[in-house]
């Protein structure tokens, strides 16, 4: 597909997360496929999830640019998918394909330098940093795992990474508890970038921060993505905060994608009732139209409660994705797909 386009292909296999095509410095595109993974009951219980959260989908998605945002409410399966990609959560069945090999096997991960190429930024910055280590050692740890640098080279590299995220040079001598939440999250970003990865899974990296600090961290992440040509799988439940992070959005509910498309398609022409519900929940600062916004939210909520059978099957599961526009897919029964296409065309013409 052309730059900025999204290509989706129906498959006769069960897939649980999509694919991110990752541009590299050489202009190559590396595809990660998540094929039919499940988790053990113990692993699900530890995350407060159930098997229903991890329903399988039958879609393969290719994203040719650098960032895809996965959004959805708590429990929809976003973080579980991200952790499965990185390897934090054990995949008990199925495959994760990277460069043609299944990286659920340790031998393949080592052969492909997968642990170097795929890093993660965690939601809780405090618990993700070792409280007994200084910042220099925390950031240097992944460097030591994959590179053979001298002590001076290593310290220079750590200082460079701290500079990138706007941290002072004396931060290397301090411990995690000596920093604010926003500063710790920036340290987490620096650690994730340390190995020059091709993909960073960012699991709600700003949800625990106040708005001003959120914007600061997001701006650093976007700058790093552009400077180092890193792909992000950005996970969030807040569409309002991360709207400017990605040109491509994937909305998840009940373990499946309910809507996929470009930022313009999702925000201006949402079709699935769950997507409309998420968008209507974004706080509005337009006081003059407060009642109008309130009525719209109530209308969307009423439709969601009363017409779920229209958007979900008899077992409450999300339908397979149907293409309704060149850059827009919606989880619909087949008989509704044509109607949705006409509805989108009408909306665009009215714009």
mmCIF file of C-alpha atoms in Angstrom:
data_model
loop_
_atom_site.group_PDB
_atom_site.id
_atom_site.type_symbol
_atom_site.label_atom_id
_atom_site.label_comp_id
_atom_site.label_asym_id
_atom_site.label_seq_id
_atom_site.Cartn_x
_atom_site.Cartn_y
_atom_site.Cartn_z
ATOM 1 C CA UNK A 1 0.000 0.000 0.000
ATOM 2 C CA UNK A 2 0.985 3.635 -0.362
ATOM 3 C CA UNK A 3 2.406 5.539 2.595
ATOM 4 C CA UNK A 4 -0.260 6.312 5.164
ATOM 5 C CA UNK A 5 -2.596 3.585 3.895
ATOM 6 C CA UNK A 6 -3.758 0.575 5.873
ATOM 7 C CA UNK A 7 -4.214 -2.827 4.305
ATOM 8 C CA UNK A 8 -6.337 -5.506 5.977
ATOM 9 C CA UNK A 9 -6.672 -9.055 4.695
ATOM 10 C CA UNK A 10 -9.118 -11.654 5.971
ATOM 11 C CA UNK A 11 -7.462 -14.868 6.956
ATOM 12 C CA UNK A 12 -8.828 -18.328 7.730
ATOM 13 C CA UNK A 13 -6.677 -18.507 10.832
ATOM 14 C CA UNK A 14 -7.280 -17.228 14.319
ATOM 15 C CA UNK A 15 -5.185 -14.164 15.077
ATOM 16 C CA UNK A 16 -5.160 -12.156 18.264
ATOM 17 C CA UNK A 17 -3.149 -9.087 17.454
ATOM 18 C CA UNK A 18 -2.456 -7.549 14.283
ATOM 19 C CA UNK A 19 0.714 -6.655 12.571
ATOM 20 C CA UNK A 20 2.926 -3.603 12.663
ATOM 21 C CA UNK A 21 5.111 -3.006 9.627
ATOM 22 C CA UNK A 22 8.192 -1.315 10.987
ATOM 23 C CA UNK A 23 10.295 1.029 8.854
ATOM 24 C CA UNK A 24 13.993 0.608 9.499
ATOM 25 C CA UNK A 25 16.965 2.824 8.750
ATOM 26 C CA UNK A 26 17.508 0.837 5.553
ATOM 27 C CA UNK A 27 13.954 1.353 4.402
ATOM 28 C CA UNK A 28 12.954 -2.263 5.031
ATOM 29 C CA UNK A 29 9.618 -3.250 6.503
ATOM 30 C CA UNK A 30 9.607 -5.863 9.251
ATOM 31 C CA UNK A 31 6.323 -7.555 10.047
ATOM 32 C CA UNK A 32 5.310 -8.897 13.450
ATOM 33 C CA UNK A 33 2.363 -11.295 13.412
ATOM 34 C CA UNK A 34 0.581 -12.543 16.502
ATOM 35 C CA UNK A 35 -1.065 -15.841 15.648
ATOM 36 C CA UNK A 36 -3.734 -17.339 17.893
ATOM 37 C CA UNK A 37 -2.154 -16.850 21.285
ATOM 38 C CA UNK A 38 -3.826 -17.676 24.567
ATOM 39 C CA UNK A 39 -2.714 -17.437 28.169
ATOM 40 C CA UNK A 40 -2.834 -19.862 31.042
ATOM 41 C CA UNK A 41 -5.662 -19.525 33.552
ATOM 42 C CA UNK A 42 -3.127 -18.562 36.215
ATOM 43 C CA UNK A 43 -1.702 -15.817 34.018
ATOM 44 C CA UNK A 44 -5.181 -14.465 33.320
ATOM 45 C CA UNK A 45 -6.088 -14.503 36.993
ATOM 46 C CA UNK A 46 -2.929 -12.616 37.882
ATOM 47 C CA UNK A 47 -4.007 -9.866 35.491
ATOM 48 C CA UNK A 48 -7.588 -9.853 36.735
ATOM 49 C CA UNK A 49 -8.796 -11.109 33.345
ATOM 50 C CA UNK A 50 -10.855 -14.006 32.108
ATOM 51 C CA UNK A 51 -10.698 -16.106 28.959
ATOM 52 C CA UNK A 52 -13.496 -13.972 27.524
ATOM 53 C CA UNK A 53 -11.067 -11.040 27.439
ATOM 54 C CA UNK A 54 -8.894 -12.876 24.938
ATOM 55 C CA UNK A 55 -11.384 -13.814 22.235
ATOM 56 C CA UNK A 56 -9.650 -14.453 18.921
ATOM 57 C CA UNK A 57 -10.019 -12.333 15.804
ATOM 58 C CA UNK A 58 -9.656 -13.298 12.150
ATOM 59 C CA UNK A 59 -7.837 -10.280 10.792
ATOM 60 C CA UNK A 60 -4.343 -9.432 9.617
ATOM 61 C CA UNK A 61 -3.475 -5.757 9.587
ATOM 62 C CA UNK A 62 -0.424 -4.115 8.050
ATOM 63 C CA UNK A 63 0.517 -0.621 9.168
ATOM 64 C CA UNK A 64 3.233 0.920 6.965
ATOM 65 C CA UNK A 65 4.011 3.961 9.089
ATOM 66 C CA UNK A 66 5.657 4.281 12.483
ATOM 67 C CA UNK A 67 2.898 4.327 15.106
ATOM 68 C CA UNK A 68 -0.346 2.470 15.719
ATOM 69 C CA UNK A 69 -2.484 3.375 18.702
ATOM 70 C CA UNK A 70 -4.503 0.593 20.350
ATOM 71 C CA UNK A 71 -7.309 2.038 22.471
ATOM 72 C CA UNK A 72 -10.083 0.535 24.543
ATOM 73 C CA UNK A 73 -11.479 0.285 28.044
ATOM 74 C CA UNK A 74 -9.787 -1.530 30.905
ATOM 75 C CA UNK A 75 -10.007 -5.302 30.422
ATOM 76 C CA UNK A 76 -10.317 -5.234 26.639
ATOM 77 C CA UNK A 77 -7.026 -7.116 26.153
ATOM 78 C CA UNK A 78 -4.696 -4.287 25.121
ATOM 79 C CA UNK A 79 -1.980 -4.713 27.745
ATOM 80 C CA UNK A 80 -2.111 -8.495 27.578
ATOM 81 C CA UNK A 81 -1.451 -8.346 23.850
ATOM 82 C CA UNK A 82 1.440 -5.926 24.296
ATOM 83 C CA UNK A 83 3.026 -8.020 27.031
ATOM 84 C CA UNK A 84 2.689 -11.137 24.889
ATOM 85 C CA UNK A 85 4.571 -9.407 22.066
ATOM 86 C CA UNK A 86 7.427 -8.397 24.357
ATOM 87 C CA UNK A 87 7.503 -11.745 26.162
ATOM 88 C CA UNK A 88 6.573 -10.498 29.635
ATOM 89 C CA UNK A 89 3.501 -12.758 29.586
ATOM 90 C CA UNK A 90 4.020 -16.351 28.528
ATOM 91 C CA UNK A 91 2.256 -17.419 25.356
ATOM 92 C CA UNK A 92 0.746 -20.831 26.061
ATOM 93 C CA UNK A 93 -0.384 -21.615 22.508
ATOM 94 C CA UNK A 94 -0.163 -20.159 19.022
ATOM 95 C CA UNK A 95 2.711 -18.233 17.472
ATOM 96 C CA UNK A 96 4.288 -14.798 17.324
ATOM 97 C CA UNK A 97 6.035 -14.477 13.969
ATOM 98 C CA UNK A 98 8.962 -12.106 13.448
ATOM 99 C CA UNK A 99 11.069 -12.171 10.287
ATOM 100 C CA UNK A 100 9.453 -15.488 9.397
ATOM 101 C CA UNK A 101 10.271 -17.247 12.683
ATOM 102 C CA UNK A 102 8.156 -18.033 15.752
ATOM 103 C CA UNK A 103 9.641 -15.928 18.563
ATOM 104 C CA UNK A 104 7.729 -17.747 21.287
ATOM 105 C CA UNK A 105 10.696 -20.132 21.053
ATOM 106 C CA UNK A 106 13.734 -18.890 22.977
ATOM 107 C CA UNK A 107 16.171 -20.135 20.322
ATOM 108 C CA UNK A 108 14.513 -18.001 17.633
ATOM 109 C CA UNK A 109 14.416 -14.924 19.868
ATOM 110 C CA UNK A 110 18.161 -15.211 20.401
ATOM 111 C CA UNK A 111 18.889 -15.867 16.743
ATOM 112 C CA UNK A 112 16.957 -12.767 15.632
ATOM 113 C CA UNK A 113 18.063 -10.471 18.483
ATOM 114 C CA UNK A 114 14.347 -10.116 19.175
ATOM 115 C CA UNK A 115 14.831 -8.983 22.782
ATOM 116 C CA UNK A 116 17.047 -6.189 21.486
ATOM 117 C CA UNK A 117 14.691 -5.143 18.700
ATOM 118 C CA UNK A 118 11.484 -5.094 20.779
ATOM 119 C CA UNK A 119 11.342 -3.084 24.016
ATOM 120 C CA UNK A 120 8.585 -1.887 26.341
ATOM 121 C CA UNK A 121 7.622 1.199 28.334
ATOM 122 C CA UNK A 122 5.516 0.187 31.328
ATOM 123 C CA UNK A 123 2.505 1.920 32.805
ATOM 124 C CA UNK A 124 3.836 2.013 36.379
ATOM 125 C CA UNK A 125 7.213 3.702 36.163
ATOM 126 C CA UNK A 126 8.080 3.135 39.832
ATOM 127 C CA UNK A 127 7.580 -0.629 39.873
ATOM 128 C CA UNK A 128 9.360 -1.029 36.512
ATOM 129 C CA UNK A 129 12.614 0.520 37.857
ATOM 130 C CA UNK A 130 14.808 -1.391 40.317
ATOM 131 C CA UNK A 131 14.771 0.714 43.533
ATOM 132 C CA UNK A 132 18.194 -0.619 44.564
ATOM 133 C CA UNK A 133 19.997 0.504 41.430
ATOM 134 C CA UNK A 134 21.198 3.926 40.384
ATOM 135 C CA UNK A 135 19.815 5.364 37.150
ATOM 136 C CA UNK A 136 23.144 4.797 35.399
ATOM 137 C CA UNK A 137 22.912 1.052 36.008
ATOM 138 C CA UNK A 138 19.199 0.890 35.147
ATOM 139 C CA UNK A 139 19.694 2.455 31.726
ATOM 140 C CA UNK A 140 23.010 0.697 31.108
ATOM 141 C CA UNK A 141 21.628 -2.783 31.829
ATOM 142 C CA UNK A 142 20.134 -3.404 28.348
ATOM 143 C CA UNK A 143 23.277 -1.904 26.777
ATOM 144 C CA UNK A 144 25.442 -4.384 28.689
ATOM 145 C CA UNK A 145 23.220 -7.242 27.544
ATOM 146 C CA UNK A 146 23.667 -6.540 23.841
ATOM 147 C CA UNK A 147 26.779 -4.398 23.367
ATOM 148 C CA UNK A 148 30.408 -4.582 24.446
ATOM 149 C CA UNK A 149 31.277 -1.010 25.421
ATOM 150 C CA UNK A 150 34.024 0.311 27.655
ATOM 151 C CA UNK A 151 33.053 1.995 30.919
ATOM 152 C CA UNK A 152 33.582 5.454 29.431
ATOM 153 C CA UNK A 153 31.631 4.624 26.272
ATOM 154 C CA UNK A 154 28.810 3.197 28.345
ATOM 155 C CA UNK A 155 28.582 6.295 30.553
ATOM 156 C CA UNK A 156 28.616 8.556 27.488
ATOM 157 C CA UNK A 157 25.784 6.517 25.998
ATOM 158 C CA UNK A 158 23.725 6.776 29.200
ATOM 159 C CA UNK A 159 24.301 10.543 29.328
ATOM 160 C CA UNK A 160 23.231 10.836 25.698
ATOM 161 C CA UNK A 161 20.000 8.952 26.427
ATOM 162 C CA UNK A 162 19.243 11.138 29.442
ATOM 163 C CA UNK A 163 19.830 14.244 27.330
ATOM 164 C CA UNK A 164 17.351 12.955 24.752
ATOM 165 C CA UNK A 165 14.560 12.771 27.363
ATOM 166 C CA UNK A 166 15.504 16.060 28.986
ATOM 167 C CA UNK A 167 17.014 14.745 32.214
ATOM 168 C CA UNK A 168 19.989 16.458 33.958
ATOM 169 C CA UNK A 169 23.423 14.842 33.812
ATOM 170 C CA UNK A 170 23.595 14.255 37.580
ATOM 171 C CA UNK A 171 20.555 11.947 37.344
ATOM 172 C CA UNK A 172 22.881 8.988 36.780
ATOM 173 C CA UNK A 173 23.926 9.068 40.447
ATOM 174 C CA UNK A 174 20.389 9.023 41.865
ATOM 175 C CA UNK A 175 17.839 6.305 42.656
ATOM 176 C CA UNK A 176 14.289 6.019 41.236
ATOM 177 C CA UNK A 177 12.563 7.260 44.413
ATOM 178 C CA UNK A 178 14.361 10.616 44.073
ATOM 179 C CA UNK A 179 12.391 11.508 40.938
ATOM 180 C CA UNK A 180 8.818 12.548 40.203
ATOM 181 C CA UNK A 181 6.455 10.275 38.263
ATOM 182 C CA UNK A 182 7.039 12.145 35.023
ATOM 183 C CA UNK A 183 10.812 12.012 35.432
ATOM 184 C CA UNK A 184 10.717 8.278 36.156
ATOM 185 C CA UNK A 185 8.639 7.701 33.042
ATOM 186 C CA UNK A 186 11.190 9.633 30.971
ATOM 187 C CA UNK A 187 13.890 7.391 32.441
ATOM 188 C CA UNK A 188 11.797 4.414 31.340
ATOM 189 C CA UNK A 189 11.667 5.864 27.826
ATOM 190 C CA UNK A 190 15.466 6.305 27.836
ATOM 191 C CA UNK A 191 15.945 2.690 28.921
ATOM 192 C CA UNK A 192 13.619 1.426 26.183
ATOM 193 C CA UNK A 193 15.541 3.384 23.536
ATOM 194 C CA UNK A 194 18.962 2.206 24.820
ATOM 195 C CA UNK A 195 19.189 -0.837 22.518
ATOM 196 C CA UNK A 196 18.121 1.093 19.370
ATOM 197 C CA UNK A 197 14.999 -1.074 19.042
ATOM 198 C CA UNK A 198 12.793 -1.351 15.982
ATOM 199 C CA UNK A 199 9.571 -1.532 18.013
ATOM 200 C CA UNK A 200 8.587 -0.124 21.406
ATOM 201 C CA UNK A 201 5.385 -1.305 23.068
ATOM 202 C CA UNK A 202 4.169 1.622 25.177
ATOM 203 C CA UNK A 203 1.598 0.349 27.675
ATOM 204 C CA UNK A 204 -0.369 3.402 28.843
ATOM 205 C CA UNK A 205 2.853 5.269 29.652
ATOM 206 C CA UNK A 206 1.105 8.495 30.676
ATOM 207 C CA UNK A 207 -2.023 7.272 32.483
ATOM 208 C CA UNK A 208 -0.545 7.857 35.964
ATOM 209 C CA UNK A 209 0.657 11.389 35.166
ATOM 210 C CA UNK A 210 -1.070 14.758 35.332
ATOM 211 C CA UNK A 211 -2.032 16.460 32.073
ATOM 212 C CA UNK A 212 0.922 18.822 31.763
ATOM 213 C CA UNK A 213 3.423 16.016 32.409
ATOM 214 C CA UNK A 214 1.517 13.713 30.045
ATOM 215 C CA UNK A 215 1.995 16.178 27.205
ATOM 216 C CA UNK A 216 5.689 16.499 28.035
ATOM 217 C CA UNK A 217 6.310 12.736 27.975
ATOM 218 C CA UNK A 218 4.269 12.279 24.780
ATOM 219 C CA UNK A 219 6.239 15.013 23.042
ATOM 220 C CA UNK A 220 9.525 13.357 24.021
ATOM 221 C CA UNK A 221 8.263 10.012 22.715
ATOM 222 C CA UNK A 222 7.152 11.476 19.413
ATOM 223 C CA UNK A 223 10.470 13.283 18.974
ATOM 224 C CA UNK A 224 12.381 10.060 19.677
ATOM 225 C CA UNK A 225 10.215 8.124 17.225
ATOM 226 C CA UNK A 226 10.974 10.583 14.461
ATOM 227 C CA UNK A 227 14.678 10.890 15.308
ATOM 228 C CA UNK A 228 15.429 7.166 15.612
ATOM 229 C CA UNK A 229 12.788 5.791 13.215
ATOM 230 C CA UNK A 230 11.285 3.579 15.917
ATOM 231 C CA UNK A 231 7.817 2.055 15.574
ATOM 232 C CA UNK A 232 5.408 2.347 18.512
ATOM 233 C CA UNK A 233 2.560 0.101 19.498
ATOM 234 C CA UNK A 234 0.931 2.695 21.754
ATOM 235 C CA UNK A 235 -1.675 1.334 24.163
ATOM 236 C CA UNK A 236 -4.138 3.653 25.854
ATOM 237 C CA UNK A 237 -7.726 4.010 27.038
ATOM 238 C CA UNK A 238 -7.740 7.809 26.644
ATOM 239 C CA UNK A 239 -8.412 8.878 23.061
ATOM 240 C CA UNK A 240 -8.363 12.546 24.002
ATOM 241 C CA UNK A 241 -4.807 12.595 25.377
ATOM 242 C CA UNK A 242 -3.087 10.571 22.673
ATOM 243 C CA UNK A 243 -4.982 11.850 19.637
ATOM 244 C CA UNK A 244 -1.880 13.505 18.241
ATOM 245 C CA UNK A 245 0.350 10.425 18.655
ATOM 246 C CA UNK A 246 -0.752 8.305 15.711
ATOM 247 C CA UNK A 247 -2.238 8.482 12.242
ATOM 248 C CA UNK A 248 -3.670 4.971 12.710
ATOM 249 C CA UNK A 249 -6.011 3.839 15.471
ATOM 250 C CA UNK A 250 -7.255 0.411 16.487
ATOM 251 C CA UNK A 251 -10.162 0.245 18.947
ATOM 252 C CA UNK A 252 -10.475 -2.917 21.064
ATOM 253 C CA UNK A 253 -13.412 -4.271 23.051
ATOM 254 C CA UNK A 254 -13.929 -7.699 24.599
ATOM 255 C CA UNK A 255 -10.604 -8.914 23.264
ATOM 256 C CA UNK A 256 -11.250 -7.996 19.626
ATOM 257 C CA UNK A 257 -10.873 -5.053 17.293
ATOM 258 C CA UNK A 258 -14.172 -3.232 16.820
ATOM 259 C CA UNK A 259 -12.851 -0.482 14.549
ATOM 260 C CA UNK A 260 -9.633 0.204 12.693
ATOM 261 C CA UNK A 261 -8.653 3.119 10.535
ATOM 262 C CA UNK A 262 -6.904 6.399 10.093
ATOM 263 C CA UNK A 263 -7.213 9.071 12.761
ATOM 264 C CA UNK A 264 -9.501 11.130 10.528
ATOM 265 C CA UNK A 265 -11.833 8.203 9.859
ATOM 266 C CA UNK A 266 -12.118 7.206 13.532
ATOM 267 C CA UNK A 267 -12.626 10.698 14.942
ATOM 268 C CA UNK A 268 -14.795 12.210 12.209
ATOM 269 C CA UNK A 269 -16.722 9.164 10.988
ATOM 270 C CA UNK A 270 -16.962 6.571 13.816
ATOM 271 C CA UNK A 271 -19.378 3.765 12.999
ATOM 272 C CA UNK A 272 -19.234 1.116 15.729
ATOM 273 C CA UNK A 273 -21.295 2.021 18.771
ATOM 274 C CA UNK A 274 -18.405 1.255 21.133
ATOM 275 C CA UNK A 275 -16.126 3.689 19.296
ATOM 276 C CA UNK A 276 -18.852 6.340 19.482
ATOM 277 C CA UNK A 277 -19.178 5.617 23.191
ATOM 278 C CA UNK A 278 -15.433 6.141 23.757
ATOM 279 C CA UNK A 279 -15.380 9.367 21.760
ATOM 280 C CA UNK A 280 -18.462 10.769 23.498
ATOM 281 C CA UNK A 281 -16.712 10.257 26.847
ATOM 282 C CA UNK A 282 -13.903 12.688 25.949
ATOM 283 C CA UNK A 283 -14.399 15.785 28.131
ATOM 284 C CA UNK A 284 -15.474 18.905 26.236
ATOM 285 C CA UNK A 285 -14.480 22.425 27.265
ATOM 286 C CA UNK A 286 -17.159 24.110 25.158
ATOM 287 C CA UNK A 287 -19.395 25.358 27.991
ATOM 288 C CA UNK A 288 -21.931 26.961 25.670
ATOM 289 C CA UNK A 289 -22.848 23.573 24.198
ATOM 290 C CA UNK A 290 -22.722 21.619 27.448
ATOM 291 C CA UNK A 291 -26.324 20.412 27.261
ATOM 292 C CA UNK A 292 -25.909 19.397 23.636
ATOM 293 C CA UNK A 293 -22.853 17.280 24.508
ATOM 294 C CA UNK A 294 -24.682 15.749 27.452
ATOM 295 C CA UNK A 295 -27.665 14.746 25.286
ATOM 296 C CA UNK A 296 -25.296 13.230 22.722
ATOM 297 C CA UNK A 297 -23.550 11.130 25.399
ATOM 298 C CA UNK A 298 -26.897 9.950 26.767
ATOM 299 C CA UNK A 299 -28.101 9.069 23.271
ATOM 300 C CA UNK A 300 -24.966 7.026 22.520
ATOM 301 C CA UNK A 301 -25.156 5.272 25.888
ATOM 302 C CA UNK A 302 -28.838 4.444 25.325
ATOM 303 C CA UNK A 303 -28.084 2.965 21.897
ATOM 304 C CA UNK A 304 -25.206 0.936 23.362
ATOM 305 C CA UNK A 305 -27.434 -0.509 26.096
ATOM 306 C CA UNK A 306 -30.530 -1.163 23.978
ATOM 307 C CA UNK A 307 -29.057 -2.272 20.643
ATOM 308 C CA UNK A 308 -26.122 -4.492 21.587
ATOM 309 C CA UNK A 309 -27.569 -7.324 19.496
ATOM 310 C CA UNK A 310 -26.963 -5.141 16.434
ATOM 311 C CA UNK A 311 -23.239 -4.782 17.161
ATOM 312 C CA UNK A 312 -22.436 -8.097 18.903
ATOM 313 C CA UNK A 313 -23.456 -11.677 18.162
ATOM 314 C CA UNK A 314 -25.766 -13.772 20.342
ATOM 315 C CA UNK A 315 -22.837 -14.716 22.598
ATOM 316 C CA UNK A 316 -21.833 -11.088 23.083
ATOM 317 C CA UNK A 317 -18.753 -11.426 20.866
ATOM 318 C CA UNK A 318 -17.509 -8.809 18.438
ATOM 319 C CA UNK A 319 -18.151 -9.502 14.754
ATOM 320 C CA UNK A 320 -15.280 -9.824 12.223
ATOM 321 C CA UNK A 321 -14.028 -6.583 10.688
ATOM 322 C CA UNK A 322 -15.628 -5.437 7.433
ATOM 323 C CA UNK A 323 -14.022 -2.843 5.171
ATOM 324 C CA UNK A 324 -16.265 0.206 4.731
ATOM 325 C CA UNK A 325 -13.691 2.601 3.207
ATOM 326 C CA UNK A 326 -10.111 2.398 1.867
ATOM 327 C CA UNK A 327 -8.715 3.202 5.338
ATOM 328 C CA UNK A 328 -11.583 2.104 7.551
ATOM 329 C CA UNK A 329 -12.711 -1.276 8.953
ATOM 330 C CA UNK A 330 -15.578 -1.893 11.358
ATOM 331 C CA UNK A 331 -16.732 -5.018 13.227
ATOM 332 C CA UNK A 332 -20.158 -5.589 11.675
ATOM 333 C CA UNK A 333 -22.349 -8.441 10.485
ATOM 334 C CA UNK A 334 -21.991 -8.807 6.727
ATOM 335 C CA UNK A 335 -25.512 -7.555 6.010
ATOM 336 C CA UNK A 336 -24.681 -4.223 7.696
ATOM 337 C CA UNK A 337 -21.428 -3.589 5.836
ATOM 338 C CA UNK A 338 -23.075 -2.102 2.717
ATOM 339 C CA UNK A 339 -25.282 0.142 4.845
ATOM 340 C CA UNK A 340 -22.209 1.350 6.761
ATOM 341 C CA UNK A 341 -20.388 2.178 3.518
ATOM 342 C CA UNK A 342 -23.301 4.313 2.340
ATOM 343 C CA UNK A 343 -23.520 6.023 5.725
ATOM 344 C CA UNK A 344 -19.818 6.910 5.619
ATOM 345 C CA UNK A 345 -20.116 8.294 2.073
ATOM 346 C CA UNK A 346 -23.059 10.458 3.098
ATOM 347 C CA UNK A 347 -21.184 11.819 6.102
ATOM 348 C CA UNK A 348 -18.128 12.687 3.987
ATOM 349 C CA UNK A 349 -20.269 14.422 1.389
ATOM 350 C CA UNK A 350 -21.948 16.481 4.116
ATOM 351 C CA UNK A 351 -18.496 17.493 5.450
#
